[in-house]
Coordinates of C-alpha atoms (C1' of nucleotides) in Angstrom, one line a residue:
Chain A
M1 CA 243.8 -182.0 91.5
T2 CA 242.1 -182.0 87.8
A3 CA 245.9 -181.1 86.7
E4 CA 247.0 -182.0 83.5
T5 CA 248.3 -180.4 81.6
P6 CA 252.3 -179.7 82.9
R7 CA 252.8 -181.2 86.1
T8 CA 256.0 -182.6 84.2
P9 CA 259.1 -180.2 85.7
G10 CA 261.6 -178.2 83.9
L11 CA 265.3 -177.8 84.0
P12 CA 266.5 -175.0 86.8
K13 CA 270.3 -173.2 86.1
A14 CA 270.8 -170.2 88.2
Q15 CA 268.2 -167.2 89.8
V16 CA 267.5 -163.4 90.4
R17 CA 268.1 -164.0 94.4
P18 CA 270.8 -161.7 96.5
A19 CA 273.5 -163.1 94.2
P20 CA 275.8 -165.4 96.7
D21 CA 278.6 -162.9 96.5
R22 CA 280.4 -164.9 93.6
T23 CA 283.7 -162.9 93.0
S24 CA 285.6 -165.1 90.3
T25 CA 282.8 -166.1 88.1
P26 CA 282.7 -169.6 88.3
T27 CA 281.5 -170.3 84.7
P28 CA 281.1 -166.8 82.3
S29 CA 277.9 -167.1 81.4
K30 CA 275.6 -167.9 84.6
V31 CA 275.0 -164.3 85.9
D32 CA 271.4 -163.8 87.0
R33 CA 269.6 -165.2 84.3
P34 CA 266.5 -167.4 85.9
T35 CA 265.8 -170.8 86.2
R36 CA 264.4 -172.4 82.8
R37 CA 261.5 -174.3 85.1
R38 CA 260.2 -170.6 86.4
G39 CA 260.5 -169.9 82.9
R40 CA 258.0 -172.5 81.8
T41 CA 255.9 -172.5 85.0
R42 CA 255.9 -168.2 84.7
A43 CA 254.9 -168.9 80.4
R44 CA 252.2 -170.9 81.4
L45 CA 250.7 -169.0 84.2
I46 CA 250.3 -166.2 81.8
E47 CA 248.2 -168.1 79.0
A48 CA 245.8 -169.4 81.4
A49 CA 245.9 -165.8 82.7
F50 CA 245.1 -164.8 79.0
A51 CA 242.3 -168.1 78.9
V52 CA 240.5 -167.4 81.8
F53 CA 240.9 -163.5 81.8
A54 CA 238.9 -163.6 78.5
E55 CA 236.3 -165.7 79.1
R56 CA 235.2 -165.3 82.9
G57 CA 236.7 -161.1 83.3
F58 CA 239.4 -160.2 84.6
G59 CA 237.2 -158.2 87.9
R60 CA 235.6 -162.6 88.0
A61 CA 239.1 -164.0 87.6
S62 CA 240.8 -165.7 90.7
I63 CA 244.4 -166.7 91.5
E64 CA 243.4 -170.2 92.4
E65 CA 240.4 -170.3 88.9
I66 CA 243.8 -169.5 86.7
C67 CA 246.2 -172.0 88.7
E68 CA 244.3 -174.8 87.9
A69 CA 243.9 -173.8 84.7
A70 CA 247.5 -173.9 84.4
G71 CA 248.0 -176.7 86.4
Y72 CA 249.8 -175.3 89.2
T73 CA 248.4 -174.6 93.1
R74 CA 248.8 -171.2 94.2
G75 CA 252.3 -171.9 95.2
A76 CA 253.2 -171.9 91.7
F77 CA 251.5 -168.3 91.4
Y78 CA 253.3 -166.5 94.9
S79 CA 256.4 -167.7 93.8
N80 CA 256.4 -165.7 90.4
F81 CA 254.3 -163.2 90.9
S82 CA 252.5 -161.2 93.9
S83 CA 249.3 -159.7 93.3
L84 CA 246.8 -160.6 89.8
D85 CA 247.6 -157.4 89.1
E86 CA 251.0 -158.0 88.4
L87 CA 250.8 -161.6 86.3
F88 CA 247.6 -159.0 84.2
F89 CA 251.0 -156.8 84.2
A90 CA 252.5 -159.0 82.9
L91 CA 251.0 -160.6 80.4
Y92 CA 249.7 -157.9 78.9
E93 CA 252.9 -156.9 78.1
H94 CA 254.0 -160.0 76.4
R95 CA 251.0 -159.6 74.5
A96 CA 251.7 -157.3 73.1
Q97 CA 254.6 -158.0 72.1
L98 CA 253.8 -160.1 69.8
I99 CA 250.6 -157.2 67.9
A100 CA 254.1 -155.1 67.6
D101 CA 255.7 -158.2 65.9
Q102 CA 253.4 -159.2 64.5
V103 CA 252.7 -155.6 62.7
G104 CA 256.3 -155.0 62.5
G105 CA 256.1 -158.3 60.0
V106 CA 252.9 -157.9 57.9
L107 CA 254.6 -153.8 56.9
G108 CA 258.3 -154.2 57.7
R109 CA 259.6 -152.9 54.5
V110 CA 257.6 -151.0 52.7
S111 CA 257.3 -152.0 49.3
G112 CA 258.3 -148.7 47.8
Q113 CA 255.3 -147.8 45.3
D114 CA 251.2 -149.3 46.1
T115 CA 248.0 -148.3 45.6
V116 CA 246.3 -146.9 48.4
E117 CA 244.4 -149.9 48.1
V118 CA 247.2 -152.6 48.6
L119 CA 248.5 -149.8 51.6
V120 CA 245.3 -150.6 53.1
N121 CA 244.8 -154.0 52.7
R122 CA 248.1 -154.8 54.4
V123 CA 247.5 -152.7 57.4
I124 CA 244.0 -154.9 57.7
E125 CA 246.2 -158.1 57.2
A126 CA 248.6 -156.9 60.7
L127 CA 246.1 -155.3 62.5
T128 CA 244.1 -157.6 65.1
L129 CA 240.7 -158.8 65.0
D130 CA 241.1 -161.7 67.7
R131 CA 238.6 -162.0 69.9
D132 CA 239.6 -162.7 73.1
W133 CA 242.6 -160.3 72.1
I134 CA 240.4 -157.9 72.0
M135 CA 238.6 -158.2 75.7
V136 CA 242.0 -158.4 77.5
R137 CA 243.3 -155.2 76.0
T138 CA 240.1 -153.2 77.2
E139 CA 239.8 -155.2 80.3
F140 CA 243.6 -153.2 80.6
L141 CA 242.3 -150.0 79.1
L142 CA 239.5 -149.6 81.8
H143 CA 242.9 -150.3 84.5
A144 CA 244.8 -147.8 82.6
A145 CA 241.6 -145.5 83.0
R146 CA 242.0 -145.8 86.7
S147 CA 246.4 -145.4 86.8
A148 CA 248.8 -142.8 84.9
T149 CA 251.3 -145.9 85.6
I150 CA 249.4 -147.9 83.3
A151 CA 248.1 -145.8 80.7
A152 CA 251.7 -145.0 79.9
T153 CA 252.5 -147.8 79.4
M154 CA 249.4 -148.8 77.3
T155 CA 250.3 -145.4 75.3
A156 CA 254.0 -147.0 75.0
H157 CA 253.2 -150.1 73.5
R158 CA 250.3 -147.9 71.1
T159 CA 253.5 -145.8 70.2
V160 CA 255.4 -148.6 68.9
V161 CA 252.5 -149.7 66.5
Q162 CA 251.6 -146.2 65.4
E163 CA 255.1 -145.7 64.8
T164 CA 254.6 -149.4 62.0
L165 CA 251.8 -147.4 61.0
A166 CA 253.3 -144.1 60.6
R167 CA 256.0 -145.5 58.4
T168 CA 253.8 -147.8 55.7
L169 CA 251.9 -144.7 55.4
Q170 CA 253.6 -142.2 54.5
D171 CA 253.6 -142.7 51.3
V172 CA 249.5 -142.2 51.5
V173 CA 250.7 -138.4 52.3
D174 CA 251.3 -138.3 48.7
L175 CA 249.0 -141.0 47.0
T176 CA 245.4 -138.6 47.7
D177 CA 244.5 -135.5 49.1
L178 CA 244.4 -135.0 52.6
P179 CA 243.0 -132.4 55.3
P180 CA 245.7 -130.6 56.2
A181 CA 245.7 -132.0 60.2
L182 CA 245.9 -135.2 58.6
R183 CA 248.1 -135.0 56.1
S184 CA 251.8 -136.5 58.4
G185 CA 252.3 -140.2 59.1
A186 CA 252.2 -140.1 62.2
S187 CA 248.0 -138.5 61.9
L188 CA 247.0 -141.4 59.8
A189 CA 248.1 -144.0 62.0
R190 CA 246.6 -142.4 65.1
A191 CA 243.0 -141.3 62.0
V192 CA 243.4 -146.2 61.5
M193 CA 244.8 -146.6 65.1
A194 CA 240.8 -145.0 66.5
V195 CA 239.6 -146.4 63.3
H196 CA 240.1 -149.9 64.6
D197 CA 239.4 -149.2 68.2
G198 CA 236.5 -148.3 67.3
V199 CA 236.2 -150.6 64.9
V200 CA 236.4 -153.5 67.7
V201 CA 234.1 -152.4 69.6
E202 CA 230.8 -154.3 67.0
M203 CA 233.8 -157.3 67.1
L204 CA 232.2 -157.6 71.1
L205 CA 229.1 -156.9 70.3
G206 CA 228.9 -159.8 68.7
T207 CA 230.0 -158.9 64.5
G208 CA 231.6 -161.9 63.4
T209 CA 235.7 -161.4 62.0
E210 CA 234.6 -161.4 58.6
E211 CA 231.9 -158.2 58.5
L212 CA 233.9 -156.7 59.8
K213 CA 237.5 -157.0 58.1
S214 CA 234.8 -155.8 55.4
W215 CA 233.8 -152.4 57.0
L216 CA 237.2 -152.3 58.3
R217 CA 238.2 -151.6 54.4
T218 CA 235.1 -149.6 53.9
L219 CA 236.5 -147.0 56.5
L220 CA 239.7 -146.8 55.9
L221 CA 239.0 -146.2 52.1
A222 CA 236.8 -143.6 52.7
L223 CA 239.8 -142.2 54.7
L224 CA 242.6 -142.3 53.6
D225 CA 240.8 -142.3 49.3
Chain B
M1 CA 227.4 -145.8 110.2
T2 CA 229.2 -142.4 107.4
A3 CA 225.8 -141.6 106.7
E4 CA 224.7 -138.5 105.8
T5 CA 223.1 -138.3 102.5
P6 CA 220.0 -139.3 102.1
R7 CA 217.9 -140.6 105.1
T8 CA 215.2 -139.7 105.3
P9 CA 212.1 -141.6 103.7
G10 CA 209.5 -141.2 101.0
L11 CA 206.3 -142.3 100.8
P12 CA 204.8 -145.2 99.1
K13 CA 201.6 -145.5 97.8
A14 CA 200.9 -149.0 96.4
Q15 CA 203.6 -151.6 95.4
V16 CA 203.4 -154.8 92.7
R17 CA 203.1 -157.5 95.1
P18 CA 200.5 -160.3 94.4
A19 CA 198.2 -157.9 94.4
P20 CA 195.5 -159.0 97.2
D21 CA 193.0 -159.7 94.1
R22 CA 190.9 -156.1 94.0
T23 CA 188.0 -157.2 91.6
S24 CA 186.6 -153.8 92.1
T25 CA 189.3 -151.1 91.7
P26 CA 188.7 -148.9 95.0
T27 CA 190.8 -146.1 93.1
P28 CA 191.1 -145.9 89.4
S29 CA 194.8 -144.6 89.6
K30 CA 196.9 -148.0 91.8
V31 CA 196.9 -151.2 90.0
D32 CA 200.3 -151.8 90.1
R33 CA 202.4 -148.4 90.4
P34 CA 205.3 -149.0 92.5
T35 CA 205.5 -147.3 95.9
R36 CA 207.1 -143.5 95.8
R37 CA 209.7 -144.2 98.1
R38 CA 210.9 -146.8 96.5
G39 CA 211.3 -144.7 93.7
R40 CA 213.8 -143.0 95.5
T41 CA 216.2 -145.8 96.9
R42 CA 216.3 -146.7 93.7
A43 CA 217.7 -143.6 92.3
R44 CA 219.9 -143.0 94.4
L45 CA 221.7 -146.0 94.2
I46 CA 222.4 -146.1 90.6
E47 CA 223.3 -143.6 90.7
A48 CA 225.5 -144.3 93.6
A49 CA 226.2 -146.9 91.9
F50 CA 227.3 -145.4 89.3
A51 CA 230.1 -143.4 90.8
V52 CA 231.2 -146.1 92.5
F53 CA 231.2 -147.8 89.2
A54 CA 233.3 -145.3 86.7
E55 CA 235.8 -144.6 90.0
R56 CA 236.3 -148.4 91.3
G57 CA 235.4 -150.5 88.2
F58 CA 233.0 -153.0 88.6
G59 CA 234.9 -155.8 89.6
R60 CA 236.2 -154.3 92.3
A61 CA 233.1 -152.7 93.7
S62 CA 231.2 -154.4 96.3
I63 CA 227.4 -153.7 97.1
E64 CA 227.7 -152.3 100.6
E65 CA 229.9 -150.2 99.0
I66 CA 227.5 -148.4 96.8
C67 CA 225.0 -148.8 100.2
E68 CA 227.6 -146.8 102.0
A69 CA 227.8 -144.2 99.6
A70 CA 224.0 -143.7 98.2
G71 CA 224.0 -143.8 102.1
Y72 CA 222.5 -147.1 102.6
T73 CA 222.3 -150.1 103.7
R74 CA 222.0 -153.4 102.1
G75 CA 218.9 -154.0 103.5
A76 CA 217.9 -151.5 101.1
F77 CA 219.6 -152.4 97.9
Y78 CA 218.7 -156.6 97.9
S79 CA 214.9 -155.7 98.4
N80 CA 215.3 -153.3 95.1
F81 CA 218.0 -155.5 93.4
S82 CA 218.1 -159.4 93.8
S83 CA 222.1 -159.3 92.4
L84 CA 225.2 -156.9 91.9
D85 CA 224.3 -157.6 87.6
E86 CA 220.9 -156.6 88.1
L87 CA 221.8 -153.6 89.0
F88 CA 224.3 -152.5 86.9
F89 CA 221.9 -153.0 84.2
A90 CA 219.7 -151.1 85.8
L91 CA 221.8 -148.6 85.4
Y92 CA 223.6 -148.9 82.2
E93 CA 219.5 -148.6 80.5
H94 CA 218.9 -145.5 83.0
R95 CA 222.1 -144.1 81.4
A96 CA 221.7 -144.9 77.7
Q97 CA 218.0 -143.7 78.3
L98 CA 219.8 -139.7 79.3
I99 CA 222.2 -140.5 76.3
A100 CA 219.8 -140.6 73.8
D101 CA 218.0 -138.6 74.5
Q102 CA 220.4 -135.7 74.0
V103 CA 221.4 -136.8 71.2
G104 CA 217.8 -136.3 70.4
G105 CA 217.6 -133.3 71.7
V106 CA 220.6 -131.8 69.8
L107 CA 219.4 -133.5 66.8
G108 CA 216.0 -133.7 67.2
R109 CA 214.6 -131.8 63.6
V110 CA 216.9 -131.9 60.9
S111 CA 218.0 -127.7 59.6
G112 CA 217.0 -128.7 56.1
Q113 CA 220.1 -127.1 54.1
D114 CA 223.6 -126.8 56.3
T115 CA 226.9 -126.8 55.5
V116 CA 228.5 -130.4 55.7
E117 CA 231.1 -128.4 58.5
V118 CA 228.0 -127.6 60.4
L119 CA 226.2 -130.9 60.8
V120 CA 229.6 -132.1 61.9
N121 CA 229.9 -130.1 64.6
R122 CA 226.3 -130.2 65.6
V123 CA 227.5 -134.4 66.0
I124 CA 229.9 -133.8 68.0
E125 CA 227.8 -131.6 70.4
A126 CA 225.2 -134.6 70.5
L127 CA 228.2 -137.0 71.1
T128 CA 229.2 -137.2 74.6
L129 CA 232.2 -137.5 75.9
D130 CA 232.1 -137.4 79.7
R131 CA 234.4 -139.8 81.0
D132 CA 233.0 -141.6 83.6
W133 CA 230.4 -143.0 81.4
I134 CA 232.5 -144.2 78.7
M135 CA 234.2 -146.2 82.7
V136 CA 230.8 -147.5 82.9
R137 CA 229.9 -147.6 78.7
T138 CA 232.6 -150.0 78.2
E139 CA 232.1 -151.5 81.8
F140 CA 229.2 -153.8 80.0
L141 CA 230.7 -153.2 76.7
L142 CA 232.7 -156.5 78.4
H143 CA 229.3 -158.0 80.2
A144 CA 227.8 -157.5 76.3
A145 CA 230.6 -159.2 75.2
R146 CA 229.4 -162.8 77.2
S147 CA 226.1 -162.5 77.1
A148 CA 224.6 -162.2 74.1
T149 CA 221.3 -161.0 75.6
I150 CA 223.0 -158.0 76.9
A151 CA 224.9 -157.7 73.8
A152 CA 221.2 -157.3 72.7
T153 CA 219.9 -155.1 75.0
M154 CA 223.7 -152.8 74.1
T155 CA 222.9 -153.2 70.7
A156 CA 219.3 -151.8 70.6
H157 CA 219.4 -148.7 73.0
R158 CA 223.1 -147.9 69.8
T159 CA 220.6 -148.4 67.2
V160 CA 218.5 -145.7 68.3
V161 CA 221.1 -143.5 68.5
Q162 CA 222.3 -144.5 65.1
E163 CA 219.4 -143.9 63.8
T164 CA 219.0 -140.2 65.2
L165 CA 222.5 -139.7 63.3
A166 CA 221.4 -141.1 59.9
R167 CA 218.4 -138.8 60.1
T168 CA 220.6 -135.8 60.5
L169 CA 223.5 -137.6 58.2
Q170 CA 220.8 -138.4 55.8
D171 CA 222.1 -134.4 54.4
V172 CA 225.6 -135.3 54.2
V173 CA 225.0 -137.9 51.6
D174 CA 224.0 -136.1 49.1
L175 CA 226.4 -132.7 49.4
T176 CA 229.5 -134.8 48.9
D177 CA 231.4 -137.6 47.1
L178 CA 231.2 -140.8 49.3
P179 CA 232.5 -144.8 47.9
P180 CA 229.2 -146.6 47.4
A181 CA 229.1 -148.9 50.8
L182 CA 229.1 -145.3 52.4
R183 CA 225.5 -143.8 50.5
S184 CA 223.4 -144.0 53.0
G185 CA 222.7 -142.5 56.7
A186 CA 222.6 -145.3 58.1
S187 CA 226.1 -146.2 57.2
L188 CA 226.7 -143.3 57.5
A189 CA 225.7 -143.8 61.5
R190 CA 227.6 -146.4 61.7
A191 CA 231.0 -144.6 60.1
V192 CA 229.7 -142.1 62.7
M193 CA 229.8 -144.7 66.0
A194 CA 232.7 -146.7 64.8
V195 CA 234.8 -142.8 65.0
H196 CA 233.8 -141.6 67.9
D197 CA 234.3 -145.5 69.9
G198 CA 237.4 -145.4 68.5
V199 CA 238.7 -141.9 70.0
V200 CA 236.6 -142.7 72.9
V201 CA 240.0 -145.3 73.4
E202 CA 242.8 -142.3 73.8
M203 CA 239.7 -140.1 76.0
L204 CA 240.1 -143.2 78.8
L205 CA 244.2 -142.8 78.7
G206 CA 244.2 -138.8 79.1
T207 CA 243.7 -137.2 76.3
G208 CA 241.4 -134.6 77.7
T209 CA 238.0 -133.2 76.0
E210 CA 239.0 -131.0 74.0
E211 CA 241.6 -132.3 72.9
L212 CA 239.9 -135.0 71.6
K213 CA 237.0 -132.6 70.2
S214 CA 238.8 -130.9 68.0
W215 CA 240.6 -134.7 66.5
L216 CA 236.8 -136.2 66.2
R217 CA 236.3 -133.1 64.2
T218 CA 239.0 -133.8 61.9
L219 CA 238.3 -137.4 61.7
L220 CA 234.7 -137.0 60.6
L221 CA 235.4 -134.2 57.9
A222 CA 238.1 -136.3 57.2
L223 CA 235.6 -138.9 56.1
L224 CA 232.6 -137.2 55.8
D225 CA 234.4 -133.5 53.4
Chain C
dT1 C1' 277.1 -189.9 94.2
dG2 C1' 276.7 -186.1 97.2
dT3 C1' 274.4 -181.5 98.7
dA4 C1' 272.6 -177.1 98.8
dT5 C1' 269.2 -175.0 96.8
dC6 C1' 264.8 -173.5 93.7
dG7 C1' 260.4 -174.4 92.9
dG8 C1' 256.6 -175.6 93.4
dA9 C1' 252.9 -177.5 96.2
dT10 C1' 250.1 -178.1 101.4
dA11 C1' 248.8 -177.3 105.3
dC12 C1' 246.7 -173.0 107.8
dG13 C1' 244.4 -169.0 110.0
dT14 C1' 242.5 -164.7 108.4
dC15 C1' 239.3 -161.8 106.2
dA16 C1' 235.7 -159.2 103.4
dA17 C1' 231.4 -159.4 100.8
dT18 C1' 227.1 -162.1 99.9
dG19 C1' 222.3 -163.9 101.3
dT20 C1' 218.9 -164.3 104.5
dA21 C1' 215.6 -163.6 107.9
dT22 C1' 214.1 -161.4 111.1
dC23 C1' 212.7 -156.4 112.9
dC24 C1' 211.1 -152.1 113.6
dG25 C1' 209.6 -147.6 111.8
dT26 C1' 207.2 -144.8 107.8
dT27 C1' 203.1 -144.4 105.2
dG28 C1' 198.9 -144.8 103.1
dT29 C1' 194.9 -145.7 103.5
dT30 C1' 189.6 -146.4 106.1
Chain D
dA1 C1' 193.6 -142.3 114.9
dA2 C1' 194.7 -146.9 114.4
dC3 C1' 195.7 -150.7 111.0
dA4 C1' 197.9 -153.0 108.0
dA5 C1' 202.0 -152.8 104.7
dC6 C1' 205.4 -151.6 102.6
dG7 C1' 210.9 -150.6 102.6
dG8 C1' 214.7 -150.1 104.8
dA9 C1' 217.7 -151.7 109.2
dT10 C1' 220.1 -155.0 111.5
dA11 C1' 222.5 -159.6 112.8
dC12 C1' 223.6 -163.6 111.6
dA13 C1' 226.1 -168.1 109.6
dT14 C1' 228.3 -168.7 105.3
dT15 C1' 232.1 -168.8 101.8
dG16 C1' 235.4 -168.3 98.9
dA17 C1' 239.7 -166.4 98.2
dC18 C1' 242.9 -164.8 99.6
dG19 C1' 248.6 -164.5 101.9
dT20 C1' 251.3 -167.2 104.4
dA21 C1' 254.6 -170.1 106.5
dT22 C1' 255.8 -174.5 105.9
dC23 C1' 257.1 -178.8 103.2
dC24 C1' 259.6 -181.7 99.7
dG25 C1' 261.0 -183.4 95.6
dA26 C1' 263.3 -181.9 91.3
dT27 C1' 267.9 -180.0 90.1
dA28 C1' 272.4 -178.0 88.7
dC29 C1' 276.8 -177.7 90.6
dA30 C1' 280.5 -179.8 92.6

DNA sequence: TGTATCGGATACGTCAATGTATCCGTTGTT
DNA sequence: AACAACGGATACATTGACGTATCCGATACA
């Protein structure tokens, strides 16, 4: 009940199952590709989970609540995931990928000779300050703190972003005089991420986005200039 | 069952109840002071909650689990708190107070003329890097993100620490050349807390305490020197 | 168009956790 | 020492969320 969003099926195609032993591949393009409908359902559940986790928190979110928000019943959930943790994990990977792409997009190709200020502005532009995402990310961080496996996943994603940042910040290394320990793109990237992580705490306590961007700029310039 | 810690009562004295209308104060020192036993029970429940929240997370911790860890039954809990949130709140206030005291203790009186490096070392010494506390604090931060009231509480506590830091950092303002926006004890304190908050994220992902202190020192020196 | 199969819905049993109502031992007072 | 009140334990009823077993409509392939 109270479902008003999807309710519109999709169009399957193939599945991941035990593979009915197709010795003679009928159509060369349907080996184990997951069904279309399935993909949509998964995606919708993940999106709904994002909203619910952001609003209620992981601890207080129930499977049913998420399904309701997505316009499905628990049957759909259990058909796609085996636990709430698994969904949470999938959600994190999905969004983290988006973030990485975004950062990569904005900082993509280094534009040769820029001033530090210009570089800082691009970096700030690239870093996310979306409150919902920050909240979900923070919950995930807490999970990582309790599971080496999850921590590894999160670290891996951070590394991707960090490396992108490092390439951009490589230029800064020569533009300004930095303490020895910070004289590398990698360590500068690590520093920028730390500052970002720190500033973001204030966002959770109510500071507005613009104010925070300004504060972030101040800090980064103080550090890098 | 499985209780092996307290189980030893305390000694009452008075209570907060509707006050039996004592018009003629019998003994001038027992107006509404909470019972001794009560205080101990509360304290033990709070300590147990700290351990349980740190290990299992707020979302997965049950009231019973905490009572068990404290050596009580749920009866004791409901006699002292009305919800898990309330206990969590009390726990936060308790620990936050300890932290504030500690920071105040270490940075208490400013020692006149120190080098920036010495000041930074004292600041680092003062800032907590206790993993359990960081985790509980992060959970609380997430609650604050969803409740203006809780956010206000947390901000208040941060302000206390920030002001202590500000007094200490007041000296730095003249010792080094900083960007205009950072030329005050208050903004420097805000910056130091941001860096601290940022570095602490790495701790949750597995970086060790010493490594982190070193990294924190690097960042603070780069910022302040 | 027929049909095997897939994806999600429905219905059910289970369990852990909650909150309350009540009881009993302990404590401080007279 | 007796007593009144307090603090915590015990017992109980309730509920909400979970996971599973099964069913039905939709879909792709022949």
